[in-house]
């Protein structure tokens, strides 16, 4: 009979040795998982083409083509939509001569929307043998074959938005109702205070400066009912004809 083997009982308070492999697999906690998912979402949205630009839509273009606007916008295809610099796109499109205002926005998942407001020609100016449209603010923006019917010619040196004589002439033009504007062939302004309107039928209107344009427009509209060759509304409280 073999001798018995004594087995020592564990002491009170002692800890059993861990089994091999226990504790190696760990589960992500809620906050850690949230951070991981957020990072993945940022990467997908901001650094991949999954939510990239696929379409650039253009509305409001009439004289300009949609392709001209897209070319000026220069939005790279498949660029992450979240990283498109909308202000830069707006500035590039605003550089087109015929554009007055631009609005640019994102439309998920992959569209950049561009809305343009084009300049409207209210007068023309002759330059370098050509005829160019002028908008209500004095911007010269588009060459045309001939003066459109009902659109007056500005006989002013240095037509532009910063030119005082241009501003005075356009103040008169925008104050007048359409039926009167249709009768104007030419607007001369040697100075900001000496605007003269040349109407059809060899009639002349002495307008003066930009002050009291609304009162002058009302007075002229009434005076044109009387036949005359010269209408002086430069002082709207004392108008004369001859």
JSON list of C-alpha atoms in Angstrom, two decimals:
[
{"chain": "A", "resi": 1, "resn": "UNK", "atom": "CA", "xyz": [0.00, 0.00, 0.00]},
{"chain": "A", "resi": 2, "resn": "UNK", "atom": "CA", "xyz": [1.46, 3.35, -1.07]},
{"chain": "A", "resi": 3, "resn": "UNK", "atom": "CA", "xyz": [1.87, 6.06, 1.44]},
{"chain": "A", "resi": 4, "resn": "UNK", "atom": "CA", "xyz": [-0.91, 8.63, 1.48]},
{"chain": "A", "resi": 5, "resn": "UNK", "atom": "CA", "xyz": [-0.29, 12.13, 0.14]},
{"chain": "A", "resi": 6, "resn": "UNK", "atom": "CA", "xyz": [-1.34, 15.01, 2.28]},
{"chain": "A", "resi": 7, "resn": "UNK", "atom": "CA", "xyz": [-3.08, 17.95, 0.57]},
{"chain": "A", "resi": 8, "resn": "UNK", "atom": "CA", "xyz": [-2.87, 21.26, 2.33]},
{"chain": "A", "resi": 9, "resn": "UNK", "atom": "CA", "xyz": [-6.14, 23.13, 2.63]},
{"chain": "A", "resi": 10, "resn": "UNK", "atom": "CA", "xyz": [-6.08, 26.72, 1.39]},
{"chain": "A", "resi": 11, "resn": "UNK", "atom": "CA", "xyz": [-5.60, 29.30, 4.04]},
{"chain": "A", "resi": 12, "resn": "UNK", "atom": "CA", "xyz": [-8.48, 31.53, 4.90]},
{"chain": "A", "resi": 13, "resn": "UNK", "atom": "CA", "xyz": [-8.47, 34.73, 2.82]},
{"chain": "A", "resi": 14, "resn": "UNK", "atom": "CA", "xyz": [-6.22, 33.37, 0.09]},
{"chain": "A", "resi": 15, "resn": "UNK", "atom": "CA", "xyz": [-7.14, 33.91, -3.59]},
{"chain": "A", "resi": 16, "resn": "UNK", "atom": "CA", "xyz": [-7.17, 31.14, -6.12]},
{"chain": "A", "resi": 17, "resn": "UNK", "atom": "CA", "xyz": [-4.87, 31.61, -9.10]},
{"chain": "A", "resi": 18, "resn": "UNK", "atom": "CA", "xyz": [-6.73, 32.66, -12.26]},
{"chain": "A", "resi": 19, "resn": "UNK", "atom": "CA", "xyz": [-7.29, 30.06, -14.88]},
{"chain": "A", "resi": 20, "resn": "UNK", "atom": "CA", "xyz": [-5.27, 30.38, -18.06]},
{"chain": "A", "resi": 21, "resn": "UNK", "atom": "CA", "xyz": [-6.98, 32.64, -20.65]},
{"chain": "A", "resi": 22, "resn": "UNK", "atom": "CA", "xyz": [-9.46, 34.23, -18.25]},
{"chain": "A", "resi": 23, "resn": "UNK", "atom": "CA", "xyz": [-9.88, 38.07, -18.70]},
{"chain": "A", "resi": 24, "resn": "UNK", "atom": "CA", "xyz": [-8.27, 38.33, -22.13]},
{"chain": "A", "resi": 25, "resn": "UNK", "atom": "CA", "xyz": [-11.45, 39.22, -24.10]},
{"chain": "A", "resi": 26, "resn": "UNK", "atom": "CA", "xyz": [-12.86, 42.62, -23.12]},
{"chain": "A", "resi": 27, "resn": "UNK", "atom": "CA", "xyz": [-16.13, 44.26, -24.21]},
{"chain": "A", "resi": 28, "resn": "UNK", "atom": "CA", "xyz": [-16.11, 47.97, -25.21]},
{"chain": "A", "resi": 29, "resn": "UNK", "atom": "CA", "xyz": [-17.91, 50.18, -22.77]},
{"chain": "A", "resi": 30, "resn": "UNK", "atom": "CA", "xyz": [-20.77, 52.44, -23.92]},
{"chain": "A", "resi": 31, "resn": "UNK", "atom": "CA", "xyz": [-18.74, 55.69, -24.03]},
{"chain": "A", "resi": 32, "resn": "UNK", "atom": "CA", "xyz": [-15.85, 54.05, -25.88]},
{"chain": "A", "resi": 33, "resn": "UNK", "atom": "CA", "xyz": [-18.21, 52.57, -28.45]},
{"chain": "A", "resi": 34, "resn": "UNK", "atom": "CA", "xyz": [-19.89, 55.95, -28.94]},
{"chain": "A", "resi": 35, "resn": "UNK", "atom": "CA", "xyz": [-16.52, 57.63, -29.58]},
{"chain": "A", "resi": 36, "resn": "UNK", "atom": "CA", "xyz": [-15.60, 54.91, -32.06]},
{"chain": "A", "resi": 37, "resn": "UNK", "atom": "CA", "xyz": [-18.87, 55.27, -33.96]},
{"chain": "A", "resi": 38, "resn": "UNK", "atom": "CA", "xyz": [-18.61, 59.06, -33.98]},
{"chain": "A", "resi": 39, "resn": "UNK", "atom": "CA", "xyz": [-15.11, 58.90, -35.40]},
{"chain": "A", "resi": 40, "resn": "UNK", "atom": "CA", "xyz": [-16.25, 56.51, -38.11]},
{"chain": "A", "resi": 41, "resn": "UNK", "atom": "CA", "xyz": [-19.16, 58.80, -39.01]},
{"chain": "A", "resi": 42, "resn": "UNK", "atom": "CA", "xyz": [-16.89, 61.85, -39.23]},
{"chain": "A", "resi": 43, "resn": "UNK", "atom": "CA", "xyz": [-14.51, 59.96, -41.47]},
{"chain": "A", "resi": 44, "resn": "UNK", "atom": "CA", "xyz": [-17.29, 58.77, -43.80]},
{"chain": "A", "resi": 45, "resn": "UNK", "atom": "CA", "xyz": [-18.98, 62.19, -44.04]},
{"chain": "A", "resi": 46, "resn": "UNK", "atom": "CA", "xyz": [-15.91, 64.39, -44.19]},
{"chain": "A", "resi": 47, "resn": "UNK", "atom": "CA", "xyz": [-13.18, 62.34, -45.84]},
{"chain": "A", "resi": 48, "resn": "UNK", "atom": "CA", "xyz": [-14.77, 59.91, -48.28]},
{"chain": "A", "resi": 49, "resn": "UNK", "atom": "CA", "xyz": [-16.94, 60.16, -51.35]},
{"chain": "A", "resi": 50, "resn": "UNK", "atom": "CA", "xyz": [-19.81, 58.21, -49.80]},
{"chain": "A", "resi": 51, "resn": "UNK", "atom": "CA", "xyz": [-21.63, 61.51, -49.19]},
{"chain": "A", "resi": 52, "resn": "UNK", "atom": "CA", "xyz": [-19.78, 63.37, -51.93]},
{"chain": "A", "resi": 53, "resn": "UNK", "atom": "CA", "xyz": [-21.07, 65.86, -54.48]},
{"chain": "A", "resi": 54, "resn": "UNK", "atom": "CA", "xyz": [-22.91, 64.17, -57.32]},
{"chain": "A", "resi": 55, "resn": "UNK", "atom": "CA", "xyz": [-25.10, 67.00, -58.60]},
{"chain": "A", "resi": 56, "resn": "UNK", "atom": "CA", "xyz": [-24.83, 70.79, -58.87]},
{"chain": "A", "resi": 57, "resn": "UNK", "atom": "CA", "xyz": [-28.24, 72.32, -59.60]},
{"chain": "A", "resi": 58, "resn": "UNK", "atom": "CA", "xyz": [-28.64, 75.87, -60.96]},
{"chain": "A", "resi": 59, "resn": "UNK", "atom": "CA", "xyz": [-31.81, 77.95, -60.82]},
{"chain": "A", "resi": 60, "resn": "UNK", "atom": "CA", "xyz": [-32.48, 81.52, -61.89]},
{"chain": "A", "resi": 61, "resn": "UNK", "atom": "CA", "xyz": [-30.15, 81.52, -64.91]},
{"chain": "A", "resi": 62, "resn": "UNK", "atom": "CA", "xyz": [-31.71, 83.06, -68.00]},
{"chain": "A", "resi": 63, "resn": "UNK", "atom": "CA", "xyz": [-29.15, 84.98, -70.05]},
{"chain": "A", "resi": 64, "resn": "UNK", "atom": "CA", "xyz": [-26.42, 82.81, -68.54]},
{"chain": "A", "resi": 65, "resn": "UNK", "atom": "CA", "xyz": [-26.47, 79.07, -69.11]},
{"chain": "A", "resi": 66, "resn": "UNK", "atom": "CA", "xyz": [-26.49, 76.60, -66.23]},
{"chain": "A", "resi": 67, "resn": "UNK", "atom": "CA", "xyz": [-23.20, 75.23, -67.54]},
{"chain": "A", "resi": 68, "resn": "UNK", "atom": "CA", "xyz": [-21.58, 78.67, -67.33]},
{"chain": "A", "resi": 69, "resn": "UNK", "atom": "CA", "xyz": [-22.63, 78.89, -63.69]},
{"chain": "A", "resi": 70, "resn": "UNK", "atom": "CA", "xyz": [-21.39, 75.36, -62.90]},
{"chain": "A", "resi": 71, "resn": "UNK", "atom": "CA", "xyz": [-18.07, 76.09, -64.58]},
{"chain": "A", "resi": 72, "resn": "UNK", "atom": "CA", "xyz": [-17.61, 79.25, -62.50]},
{"chain": "A", "resi": 73, "resn": "UNK", "atom": "CA", "xyz": [-18.66, 77.42, -59.32]},
{"chain": "A", "resi": 74, "resn": "UNK", "atom": "CA", "xyz": [-15.91, 74.81, -59.88]},
{"chain": "A", "resi": 75, "resn": "UNK", "atom": "CA", "xyz": [-17.26, 72.28, -57.36]},
{"chain": "A", "resi": 76, "resn": "UNK", "atom": "CA", "xyz": [-15.16, 69.08, -57.62]},
{"chain": "A", "resi": 77, "resn": "UNK", "atom": "CA", "xyz": [-17.15, 65.94, -58.36]},
{"chain": "A", "resi": 78, "resn": "UNK", "atom": "CA", "xyz": [-17.34, 63.56, -55.37]},
{"chain": "A", "resi": 79, "resn": "UNK", "atom": "CA", "xyz": [-15.85, 66.11, -52.99]},
{"chain": "A", "resi": 80, "resn": "UNK", "atom": "CA", "xyz": [-17.30, 65.40, -49.52]},
{"chain": "A", "resi": 81, "resn": "UNK", "atom": "CA", "xyz": [-20.43, 67.55, -49.37]},
{"chain": "A", "resi": 82, "resn": "UNK", "atom": "CA", "xyz": [-19.69, 68.59, -45.79]},
{"chain": "A", "resi": 83, "resn": "UNK", "atom": "CA", "xyz": [-16.36, 70.09, -46.88]},
{"chain": "A", "resi": 84, "resn": "UNK", "atom": "CA", "xyz": [-17.61, 72.19, -49.81]},
{"chain": "A", "resi": 85, "resn": "UNK", "atom": "CA", "xyz": [-16.74, 75.84, -49.11]},
{"chain": "A", "resi": 86, "resn": "UNK", "atom": "CA", "xyz": [-20.10, 77.45, -49.88]},
{"chain": "A", "resi": 87, "resn": "UNK", "atom": "CA", "xyz": [-18.77, 81.00, -49.47]},
{"chain": "A", "resi": 88, "resn": "UNK", "atom": "CA", "xyz": [-15.98, 80.35, -51.98]},
{"chain": "A", "resi": 89, "resn": "UNK", "atom": "CA", "xyz": [-18.48, 78.90, -54.47]},
{"chain": "A", "resi": 90, "resn": "UNK", "atom": "CA", "xyz": [-20.69, 81.98, -54.02]},
{"chain": "A", "resi": 91, "resn": "UNK", "atom": "CA", "xyz": [-17.75, 84.32, -54.60]},
{"chain": "A", "resi": 92, "resn": "UNK", "atom": "CA", "xyz": [-16.69, 82.51, -57.77]},
{"chain": "A", "resi": 93, "resn": "UNK", "atom": "CA", "xyz": [-20.19, 82.63, -59.26]},
{"chain": "A", "resi": 94, "resn": "UNK", "atom": "CA", "xyz": [-20.57, 86.29, -58.23]},
{"chain": "A", "resi": 95, "resn": "UNK", "atom": "CA", "xyz": [-17.59, 87.00, -60.46]},
{"chain": "A", "resi": 96, "resn": "UNK", "atom": "CA", "xyz": [-19.73, 86.40, -63.55]},
{"chain": "A", "resi": 97, "resn": "UNK", "atom": "CA", "xyz": [-20.56, 89.79, -65.06]},
{"chain": "A", "resi": 98, "resn": "UNK", "atom": "CA", "xyz": [-24.27, 89.09, -65.42]},
{"chain": "A", "resi": 99, "resn": "UNK", "atom": "CA", "xyz": [-24.84, 87.94, -61.82]},
{"chain": "A", "resi": 100, "resn": "UNK", "atom": "CA", "xyz": [-26.25, 90.34, -59.22]},
{"chain": "A", "resi": 101, "resn": "UNK", "atom": "CA", "xyz": [-26.75, 87.96, -56.27]},
{"chain": "A", "resi": 102, "resn": "UNK", "atom": "CA", "xyz": [-25.98, 84.30, -55.49]},
{"chain": "A", "resi": 103, "resn": "UNK", "atom": "CA", "xyz": [-27.21, 81.86, -52.85]},
{"chain": "A", "resi": 104, "resn": "UNK", "atom": "CA", "xyz": [-25.47, 78.49, -52.35]},
{"chain": "A", "resi": 105, "resn": "UNK", "atom": "CA", "xyz": [-26.63, 75.64, -50.12]},
{"chain": "A", "resi": 106, "resn": "UNK", "atom": "CA", "xyz": [-26.14, 71.91, -49.48]},
{"chain": "A", "resi": 107, "resn": "UNK", "atom": "CA", "xyz": [-28.86, 69.32, -50.01]},
{"chain": "A", "resi": 108, "resn": "UNK", "atom": "CA", "xyz": [-28.03, 65.90, -48.60]},
{"chain": "A", "resi": 109, "resn": "UNK", "atom": "CA", "xyz": [-26.92, 63.39, -49.57]},
{"chain": "A", "resi": 110, "resn": "UNK", "atom": "CA", "xyz": [-24.99, 64.81, -52.55]},
{"chain": "A", "resi": 111, "resn": "UNK", "atom": "CA", "xyz": [-26.29, 68.04, -54.08]},
{"chain": "A", "resi": 112, "resn": "UNK", "atom": "CA", "xyz": [-25.02, 71.63, -54.14]},
{"chain": "A", "resi": 113, "resn": "UNK", "atom": "CA", "xyz": [-27.81, 74.09, -54.99]},
{"chain": "A", "resi": 114, "resn": "UNK", "atom": "CA", "xyz": [-26.95, 77.43, -56.64]},
{"chain": "A", "resi": 115, "resn": "UNK", "atom": "CA", "xyz": [-29.59, 80.12, -57.05]},
{"chain": "A", "resi": 116, "resn": "UNK", "atom": "CA", "xyz": [-28.61, 83.17, -59.10]},
{"chain": "A", "resi": 117, "resn": "UNK", "atom": "CA", "xyz": [-30.31, 86.51, -59.58]},
{"chain": "A", "resi": 118, "resn": "UNK", "atom": "CA", "xyz": [-29.18, 87.99, -62.87]},
{"chain": "A", "resi": 119, "resn": "UNK", "atom": "CA", "xyz": [-28.66, 91.68, -63.53]},
{"chain": "A", "resi": 120, "resn": "UNK", "atom": "CA", "xyz": [-31.42, 93.40, -65.48]},
{"chain": "A", "resi": 121, "resn": "UNK", "atom": "CA", "xyz": [-30.51, 95.97, -68.10]},
{"chain": "A", "resi": 122, "resn": "UNK", "atom": "CA", "xyz": [-32.29, 99.29, -67.53]},
{"chain": "A", "resi": 123, "resn": "UNK", "atom": "CA", "xyz": [-30.06, 101.32, -69.86]},
{"chain": "A", "resi": 124, "resn": "UNK", "atom": "CA", "xyz": [-27.25, 100.91, -72.36]},
{"chain": "A", "resi": 125, "resn": "UNK", "atom": "CA", "xyz": [-23.89, 102.56, -72.90]},
{"chain": "A", "resi": 126, "resn": "UNK", "atom": "CA", "xyz": [-21.74, 102.62, -76.00]},
{"chain": "A", "resi": 127, "resn": "UNK", "atom": "CA", "xyz": [-18.12, 101.58, -75.52]},
{"chain": "A", "resi": 128, "resn": "UNK", "atom": "CA", "xyz": [-15.38, 100.68, -78.00]},
{"chain": "A", "resi": 129, "resn": "UNK", "atom": "CA", "xyz": [-17.84, 100.45, -80.84]},
{"chain": "A", "resi": 130, "resn": "UNK", "atom": "CA", "xyz": [-20.18, 98.14, -78.90]},
{"chain": "A", "resi": 131, "resn": "UNK", "atom": "CA", "xyz": [-23.43, 98.47, -76.98]},
{"chain": "A", "resi": 132, "resn": "UNK", "atom": "CA", "xyz": [-23.52, 97.21, -73.39]},
{"chain": "A", "resi": 133, "resn": "UNK", "atom": "CA", "xyz": [-26.33, 96.77, -70.89]},
{"chain": "A", "resi": 134, "resn": "UNK", "atom": "CA", "xyz": [-26.24, 98.70, -67.60]},
{"chain": "A", "resi": 135, "resn": "UNK", "atom": "CA", "xyz": [-28.17, 97.59, -64.51]},
{"chain": "A", "resi": 136, "resn": "UNK", "atom": "CA", "xyz": [-29.98, 99.78, -61.96]},
{"chain": "A", "resi": 137, "resn": "UNK", "atom": "CA", "xyz": [-26.80, 100.15, -59.87]},
{"chain": "A", "resi": 138, "resn": "UNK", "atom": "CA", "xyz": [-24.61, 101.24, -62.79]},
{"chain": "A", "resi": 139, "resn": "UNK", "atom": "CA", "xyz": [-22.84, 97.92, -63.49]},
{"chain": "A", "resi": 140, "resn": "UNK", "atom": "CA", "xyz": [-21.95, 97.46, -67.16]},
{"chain": "A", "resi": 141, "resn": "UNK", "atom": "CA", "xyz": [-22.37, 93.73, -67.68]},
{"chain": "A", "resi": 142, "resn": "UNK", "atom": "CA", "xyz": [-23.32, 92.43, -71.13]},
{"chain": "A", "resi": 143, "resn": "UNK", "atom": "CA", "xyz": [-22.69, 93.30, -74.76]},
{"chain": "A", "resi": 144, "resn": "UNK", "atom": "CA", "xyz": [-25.74, 93.32, -77.03]},
{"chain": "A", "resi": 145, "resn": "UNK", "atom": "CA", "xyz": [-26.15, 93.67, -80.77]},
{"chain": "A", "resi": 146, "resn": "UNK", "atom": "CA", "xyz": [-28.23, 96.86, -80.52]},
{"chain": "A", "resi": 147, "resn": "UNK", "atom": "CA", "xyz": [-30.07, 99.00, -77.99]},
{"chain": "A", "resi": 148, "resn": "UNK", "atom": "CA", "xyz": [-33.20, 97.09, -76.94]},
{"chain": "A", "resi": 149, "resn": "UNK", "atom": "CA", "xyz": [-36.50, 98.78, -77.64]},
{"chain": "A", "resi": 150, "resn": "UNK", "atom": "CA", "xyz": [-37.59, 101.00, -74.77]},
{"chain": "A", "resi": 151, "resn": "UNK", "atom": "CA", "xyz": [-34.15, 101.03, -73.10]},
{"chain": "A", "resi": 152, "resn": "UNK", "atom": "CA", "xyz": [-32.47, 104.48, -73.01]},
{"chain": "A", "resi": 153, "resn": "UNK", "atom": "CA", "xyz": [-28.83, 105.20, -73.79]},
{"chain": "A", "resi": 154, "resn": "UNK", "atom": "CA", "xyz": [-26.61, 106.80, -71.17]},
{"chain": "A", "resi": 155, "resn": "UNK", "atom": "CA", "xyz": [-24.56, 109.63, -72.69]},
{"chain": "A", "resi": 156, "resn": "UNK", "atom": "CA", "xyz": [-22.20, 109.80, -69.71]},
{"chain": "A", "resi": 157, "resn": "UNK", "atom": "CA", "xyz": [-18.44, 109.53, -69.42]},
{"chain": "A", "resi": 158, "resn": "UNK", "atom": "CA", "xyz": [-17.21, 106.81, -67.10]},
{"chain": "A", "resi": 159, "resn": "UNK", "atom": "CA", "xyz": [-20.47, 104.94, -66.51]},
{"chain": "A", "resi": 160, "resn": "UNK", "atom": "CA", "xyz": [-20.16, 102.79, -63.40]},
{"chain": "A", "resi": 161, "resn": "UNK", "atom": "CA", "xyz": [-21.61, 102.19, -59.92]},
{"chain": "A", "resi": 162, "resn": "UNK", "atom": "CA", "xyz": [-19.16, 104.63, -58.29]},
{"chain": "A", "resi": 163, "resn": "UNK", "atom": "CA", "xyz": [-19.76, 107.46, -60.76]},
{"chain": "A", "resi": 164, "resn": "UNK", "atom": "CA", "xyz": [-21.97, 110.24, -59.26]},
{"chain": "A", "resi": 165, "resn": "UNK", "atom": "CA", "xyz": [-23.39, 111.29, -62.64]},
{"chain": "A", "resi": 166, "resn": "UNK", "atom": "CA", "xyz": [-24.35, 107.69, -63.39]},
{"chain": "A", "resi": 167, "resn": "UNK", "atom": "CA", "xyz": [-26.10, 107.38, -60.04]},
{"chain": "A", "resi": 168, "resn": "UNK", "atom": "CA", "xyz": [-28.09, 110.59, -60.63]},
{"chain": "A", "resi": 169, "resn": "UNK", "atom": "CA", "xyz": [-29.17, 109.49, -64.10]},
{"chain": "A", "resi": 170, "resn": "UNK", "atom": "CA", "xyz": [-30.26, 106.06, -62.86]},
{"chain": "A", "resi": 171, "resn": "UNK", "atom": "CA", "xyz": [-32.12, 107.63, -59.92]},
{"chain": "A", "resi": 172, "resn": "UNK", "atom": "CA", "xyz": [-34.23, 109.52, -62.45]},
{"chain": "A", "resi": 173, "resn": "UNK", "atom": "CA", "xyz": [-34.74, 106.42, -64.56]},
{"chain": "A", "resi": 174, "resn": "UNK", "atom": "CA", "xyz": [-35.82, 104.17, -61.70]},
{"chain": "A", "resi": 175, "resn": "UNK", "atom": "CA", "xyz": [-38.20, 106.82, -60.30]},
{"chain": "A", "resi": 176, "resn": "UNK", "atom": "CA", "xyz": [-40.18, 107.11, -63.53]},
{"chain": "A", "resi": 177, "resn": "UNK", "atom": "CA", "xyz": [-43.08, 104.80, -64.49]},
{"chain": "A", "resi": 178, "resn": "UNK", "atom": "CA", "xyz": [-42.59, 102.38, -67.37]},
{"chain": "A", "resi": 179, "resn": "UNK", "atom": "CA", "xyz": [-44.74, 104.32, -69.90]},
{"chain": "A", "resi": 180, "resn": "UNK", "atom": "CA", "xyz": [-42.51, 107.38, -69.45]},
{"chain": "A", "resi": 181, "resn": "UNK", "atom": "CA", "xyz": [-39.27, 105.37, -69.52]},
{"chain": "A", "resi": 182, "resn": "UNK", "atom": "CA", "xyz": [-40.37, 103.89, -72.85]},
{"chain": "A", "resi": 183, "resn": "UNK", "atom": "CA", "xyz": [-40.30, 107.41, -74.33]},
{"chain": "A", "resi": 184, "resn": "UNK", "atom": "CA", "xyz": [-36.70, 108.15, -73.26]},
{"chain": "A", "resi": 185, "resn": "UNK", "atom": "CA", "xyz": [-34.10, 107.75, -76.00]},
{"chain": "A", "resi": 186, "resn": "UNK", "atom": "CA", "xyz": [-31.08, 109.19, -74.19]},
{"chain": "A", "resi": 187, "resn": "UNK", "atom": "CA", "xyz": [-30.03, 110.45, -70.76]},
{"chain": "A", "resi": 188, "resn": "UNK", "atom": "CA", "xyz": [-27.21, 112.98, -70.55]},
{"chain": "A", "resi": 189, "resn": "UNK", "atom": "CA", "xyz": [-25.50, 113.99, -67.32]},
{"chain": "A", "resi": 190, "resn": "UNK", "atom": "CA", "xyz": [-22.45, 116.27, -67.67]},
{"chain": "A", "resi": 191, "resn": "UNK", "atom": "CA", "xyz": [-22.55, 116.46, -63.86]},
{"chain": "A", "resi": 192, "resn": "UNK", "atom": "CA", "xyz": [-24.61, 114.82, -61.09]},
{"chain": "A", "resi": 193, "resn": "UNK", "atom": "CA", "xyz": [-26.79, 117.96, -60.81]},
{"chain": "A", "resi": 194, "resn": "UNK", "atom": "CA", "xyz": [-27.53, 118.42, -64.51]},
{"chain": "A", "resi": 195, "resn": "UNK", "atom": "CA", "xyz": [-29.38, 115.31, -65.70]},
{"chain": "A", "resi": 196, "resn": "UNK", "atom": "CA", "xyz": [-31.29, 115.81, -68.96]},
{"chain": "A", "resi": 197, "resn": "UNK", "atom": "CA", "xyz": [-33.72, 113.32, -70.49]},
{"chain": "A", "resi": 198, "resn": "UNK", "atom": "CA", "xyz": [-34.11, 113.28, -74.26]},
{"chain": "A", "resi": 199, "resn": "UNK", "atom": "CA", "xyz": [-37.52, 111.93, -75.23]},
{"chain": "A", "resi": 200, "resn": "UNK", "atom": "CA", "xyz": [-38.94, 110.82, -78.53]},
{"chain": "A", "resi": 201, "resn": "UNK", "atom": "CA", "xyz": [-40.46, 113.59, -80.65]},
{"chain": "A", "resi": 202, "resn": "UNK", "atom": "CA", "xyz": [-37.52, 115.95, -79.95]},
{"chain": "A", "resi": 203, "resn": "UNK", "atom": "CA", "xyz": [-38.72, 116.64, -76.41]},
{"chain": "A", "resi": 204, "resn": "UNK", "atom": "CA", "xyz": [-36.31, 117.45, -73.58]},
{"chain": "A", "resi": 205, "resn": "UNK", "atom": "CA", "xyz": [-36.71, 117.13, -69.81]},
{"chain": "A", "resi": 206, "resn": "UNK", "atom": "CA", "xyz": [-34.52, 119.23, -67.52]},
{"chain": "A", "resi": 207, "resn": "UNK", "atom": "CA", "xyz": [-34.31, 116.93, -64.50]},
{"chain": "A", "resi": 208, "resn": "UNK", "atom": "CA", "xyz": [-31.49, 118.36, -62.40]},
{"chain": "A", "resi": 209, "resn": "UNK", "atom": "CA", "xyz": [-29.98, 116.24, -59.62]},
{"chain": "A", "resi": 210, "resn": "UNK", "atom": "CA", "xyz": [-31.05, 113.07, -57.84]},
{"chain": "A", "resi": 211, "resn": "UNK", "atom": "CA", "xyz": [-32.88, 114.87, -55.02]},
{"chain": "A", "resi": 212, "resn": "UNK", "atom": "CA", "xyz": [-36.69, 114.75, -54.99]},
{"chain": "A", "resi": 213, "resn": "UNK", "atom": "CA", "xyz": [-36.78, 112.14, -57.75]},
{"chain": "A", "resi": 214, "resn": "UNK", "atom": "CA", "xyz": [-40.22, 110.85, -56.75]},
{"chain": "A", "resi": 215, "resn": "UNK", "atom": "CA", "xyz": [-41.73, 114.35, -56.83]},
{"chain": "A", "resi": 216, "resn": "UNK", "atom": "CA", "xyz": [-40.06, 115.08, -60.17]},
{"chain": "A", "resi": 217, "resn": "UNK", "atom": "CA", "xyz": [-41.38, 111.83, -61.62]},
{"chain": "A", "resi": 218, "resn": "UNK", "atom": "CA", "xyz": [-44.94, 112.64, -60.53]},
{"chain": "A", "resi": 219, "resn": "UNK", "atom": "CA", "xyz": [-44.69, 116.17, -61.94]},
{"chain": "A", "resi": 220, "resn": "UNK", "atom": "CA", "xyz": [-43.28, 115.00, -65.27]},
{"chain": "A", "resi": 221, "resn": "UNK", "atom": "CA", "xyz": [-45.93, 112.31, -65.67]},
{"chain": "A", "resi": 222, "resn": "UNK", "atom": "CA", "xyz": [-48.61, 114.99, -65.36]},
{"chain": "A", "resi": 223, "resn": "UNK", "atom": "CA", "xyz": [-46.80, 117.51, -67.59]},
{"chain": "A", "resi": 224, "resn": "UNK", "atom": "CA", "xyz": [-46.38, 115.07, -70.46]},
{"chain": "A", "resi": 225, "resn": "UNK", "atom": "CA", "xyz": [-50.12, 115.28, -71.07]},
{"chain": "A", "resi": 226, "resn": "UNK", "atom": "CA", "xyz": [-49.47, 118.77, -72.46]},
{"chain": "A", "resi": 227, "resn": "UNK", "atom": "CA", "xyz": [-47.65, 119.24, -75.78]},
{"chain": "A", "resi": 228, "resn": "UNK", "atom": "CA", "xyz": [-44.29, 120.97, -75.32]},
{"chain": "A", "resi": 229, "resn": "UNK", "atom": "CA", "xyz": [-40.67, 120.68, -76.37]},
{"chain": "A", "resi": 230, "resn": "UNK", "atom": "CA", "xyz": [-39.04, 121.40, -72.99]},
{"chain": "A", "resi": 231, "resn": "UNK", "atom": "CA", "xyz": [-40.24, 120.22, -69.57]},
{"chain": "A", "resi": 232, "resn": "UNK", "atom": "CA", "xyz": [-38.39, 121.63, -66.57]},
{"chain": "A", "resi": 233, "resn": "UNK", "atom": "CA", "xyz": [-38.93, 119.62, -63.37]},
{"chain": "A", "resi": 234, "resn": "UNK", "atom": "CA", "xyz": [-35.58, 120.40, -61.77]},
{"chain": "A", "resi": 235, "resn": "UNK", "atom": "CA", "xyz": [-37.51, 122.21, -59.03]},
{"chain": "A", "resi": 236, "resn": "UNK", "atom": "CA", "xyz": [-40.62, 120.04, -58.66]},
{"chain": "A", "resi": 237, "resn": "UNK", "atom": "CA", "xyz": [-42.55, 122.67, -56.71]},
{"chain": "A", "resi": 238, "resn": "UNK", "atom": "CA", "xyz": [-42.21, 125.10, -59.66]},
{"chain": "A", "resi": 239, "resn": "UNK", "atom": "CA", "xyz": [-42.38, 123.22, -62.98]},
{"chain": "A", "resi": 240, "resn": "UNK", "atom": "CA", "xyz": [-42.45, 124.89, -66.38]},
{"chain": "A", "resi": 241, "resn": "UNK", "atom": "CA", "xyz": [-42.90, 123.96, -70.02]},
{"chain": "A", "resi": 242, "resn": "UNK", "atom": "CA", "xyz": [-42.19, 125.72, -73.27]}
]
